CSV table of C-alpha atoms in Angstrom, one decimal:
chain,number,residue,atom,x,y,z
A,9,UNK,CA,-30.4,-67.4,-24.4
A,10,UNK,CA,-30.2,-67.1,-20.5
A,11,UNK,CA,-26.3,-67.6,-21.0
A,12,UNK,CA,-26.3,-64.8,-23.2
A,13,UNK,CA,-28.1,-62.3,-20.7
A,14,UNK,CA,-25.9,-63.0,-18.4
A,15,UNK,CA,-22.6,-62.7,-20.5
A,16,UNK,CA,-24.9,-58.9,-21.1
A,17,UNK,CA,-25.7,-58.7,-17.7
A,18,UNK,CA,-22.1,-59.4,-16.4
A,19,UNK,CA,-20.7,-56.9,-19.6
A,20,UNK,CA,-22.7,-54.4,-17.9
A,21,UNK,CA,-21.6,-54.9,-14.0
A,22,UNK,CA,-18.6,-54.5,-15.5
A,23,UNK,CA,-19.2,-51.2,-17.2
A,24,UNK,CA,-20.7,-50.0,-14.1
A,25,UNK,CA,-17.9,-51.2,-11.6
A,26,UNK,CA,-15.7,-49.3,-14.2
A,27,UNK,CA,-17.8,-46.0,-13.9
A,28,UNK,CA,-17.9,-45.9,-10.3
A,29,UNK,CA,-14.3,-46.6,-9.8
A,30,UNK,CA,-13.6,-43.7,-12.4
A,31,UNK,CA,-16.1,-41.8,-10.5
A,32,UNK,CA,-14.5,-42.4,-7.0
A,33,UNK,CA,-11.3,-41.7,-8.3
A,34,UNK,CA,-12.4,-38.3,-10.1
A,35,UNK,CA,-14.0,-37.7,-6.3
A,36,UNK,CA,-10.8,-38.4,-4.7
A,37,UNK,CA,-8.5,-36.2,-7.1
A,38,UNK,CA,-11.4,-33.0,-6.8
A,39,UNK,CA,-11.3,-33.4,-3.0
A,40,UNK,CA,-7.4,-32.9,-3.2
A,41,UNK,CA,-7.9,-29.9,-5.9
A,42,UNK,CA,-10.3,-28.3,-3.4
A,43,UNK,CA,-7.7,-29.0,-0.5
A,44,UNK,CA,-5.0,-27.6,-2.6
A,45,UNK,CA,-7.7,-24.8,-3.1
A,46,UNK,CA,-8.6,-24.0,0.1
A,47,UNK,CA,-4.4,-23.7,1.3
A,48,UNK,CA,-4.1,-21.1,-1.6
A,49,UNK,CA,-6.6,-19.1,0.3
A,50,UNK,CA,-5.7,-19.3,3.0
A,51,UNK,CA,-2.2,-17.7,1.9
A,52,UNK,CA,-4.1,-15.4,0.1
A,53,UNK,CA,-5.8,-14.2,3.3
A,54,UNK,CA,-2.8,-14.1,5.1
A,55,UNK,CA,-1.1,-12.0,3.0
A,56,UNK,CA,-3.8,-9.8,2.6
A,57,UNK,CA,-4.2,-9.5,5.8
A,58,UNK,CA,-0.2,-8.5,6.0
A,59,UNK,CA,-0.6,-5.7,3.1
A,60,UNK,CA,-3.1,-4.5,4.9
A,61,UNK,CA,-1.6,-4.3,8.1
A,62,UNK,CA,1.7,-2.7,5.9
A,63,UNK,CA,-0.4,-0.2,4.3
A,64,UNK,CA,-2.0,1.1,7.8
A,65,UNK,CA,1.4,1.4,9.4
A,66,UNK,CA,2.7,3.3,6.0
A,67,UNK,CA,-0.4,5.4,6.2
A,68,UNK,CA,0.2,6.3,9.7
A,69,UNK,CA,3.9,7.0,9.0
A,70,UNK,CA,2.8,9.4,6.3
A,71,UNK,CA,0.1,11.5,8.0
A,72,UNK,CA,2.8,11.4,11.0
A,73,UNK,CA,5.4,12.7,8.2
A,74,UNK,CA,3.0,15.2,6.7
A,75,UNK,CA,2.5,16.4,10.1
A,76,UNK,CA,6.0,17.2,10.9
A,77,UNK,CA,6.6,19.0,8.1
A,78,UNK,CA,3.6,21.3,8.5
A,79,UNK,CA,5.0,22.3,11.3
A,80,UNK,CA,8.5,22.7,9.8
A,81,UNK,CA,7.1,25.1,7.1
A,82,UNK,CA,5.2,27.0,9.8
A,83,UNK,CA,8.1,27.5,11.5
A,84,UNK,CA,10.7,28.4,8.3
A,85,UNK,CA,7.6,30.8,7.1
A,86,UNK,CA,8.3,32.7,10.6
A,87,UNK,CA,12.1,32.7,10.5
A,88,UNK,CA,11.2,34.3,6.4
A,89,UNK,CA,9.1,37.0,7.7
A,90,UNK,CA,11.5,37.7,10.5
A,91,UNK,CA,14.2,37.6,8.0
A,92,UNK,CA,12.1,39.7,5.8
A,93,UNK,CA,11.2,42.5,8.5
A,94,UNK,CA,15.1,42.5,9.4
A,95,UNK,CA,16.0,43.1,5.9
A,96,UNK,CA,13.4,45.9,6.0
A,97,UNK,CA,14.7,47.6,9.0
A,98,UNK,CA,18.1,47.3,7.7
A,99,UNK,CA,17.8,48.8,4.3
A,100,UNK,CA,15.6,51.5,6.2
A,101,UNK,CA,18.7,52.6,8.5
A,102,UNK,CA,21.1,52.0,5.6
A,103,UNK,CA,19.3,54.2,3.7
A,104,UNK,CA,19.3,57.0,6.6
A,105,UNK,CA,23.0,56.4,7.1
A,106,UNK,CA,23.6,56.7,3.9
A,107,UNK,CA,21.5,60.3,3.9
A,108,UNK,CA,23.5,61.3,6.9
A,109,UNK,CA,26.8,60.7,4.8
A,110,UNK,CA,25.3,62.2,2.0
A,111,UNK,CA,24.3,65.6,4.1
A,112,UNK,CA,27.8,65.4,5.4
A,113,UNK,CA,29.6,65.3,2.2
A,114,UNK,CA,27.9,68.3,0.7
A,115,UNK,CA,27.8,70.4,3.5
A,116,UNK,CA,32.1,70.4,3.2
């Protein structure tokens, strides 16, 4: 009966050196997963941290853009309502020119 508890005994050692060297090798493939893991993030990060970089220079670009044409439409606004005065003056003396010639015709 001793020899059979043993043959259990041994069954079981067996078992259990199974287990644990299932176990260690689960342990050694997570520890690669989380390694694998961790590069992943720290890509993600970096990259992140490049689109964020992009989007503040494209931001600044834009207000800088935004800028310059405010300034352009102030300016073609002025050159308008130059324009417009001109036009204004113009048709005025035109239109007293064109009284004068009148005048001028009918008095013949």
């Amino acid at each position: 009966m001793s020899e059979e508890r043993l043959d259990r005994i041994e069954a079981h050692m067996e078992q259990l050196i199974q287990m644990v060297a299932k176990s260690n090798k689960m342990v050694l493939e997570n520890n690669e997963l989380v390694l694998e893991n961790n590069k992943v993030v720290h890509e993600n990060n970096r990259m992140v941290h490049e689109n964020t970089k992009m989007i503040k220079q494209l931001t600044e670009e834009a207000k800088r853009d935004r800028e310059v044409n405010e300034a352009r439409h102030k300016e073609l606004l002025k050159e308008i309502r130059n324009s417009a005065y001109d036009i204004d003056y113009l048709r005025n003396e035109v239109s007293k020119h064109d009284m004068e010639i009148h005048k001028l015709r009918t008095s013949q």
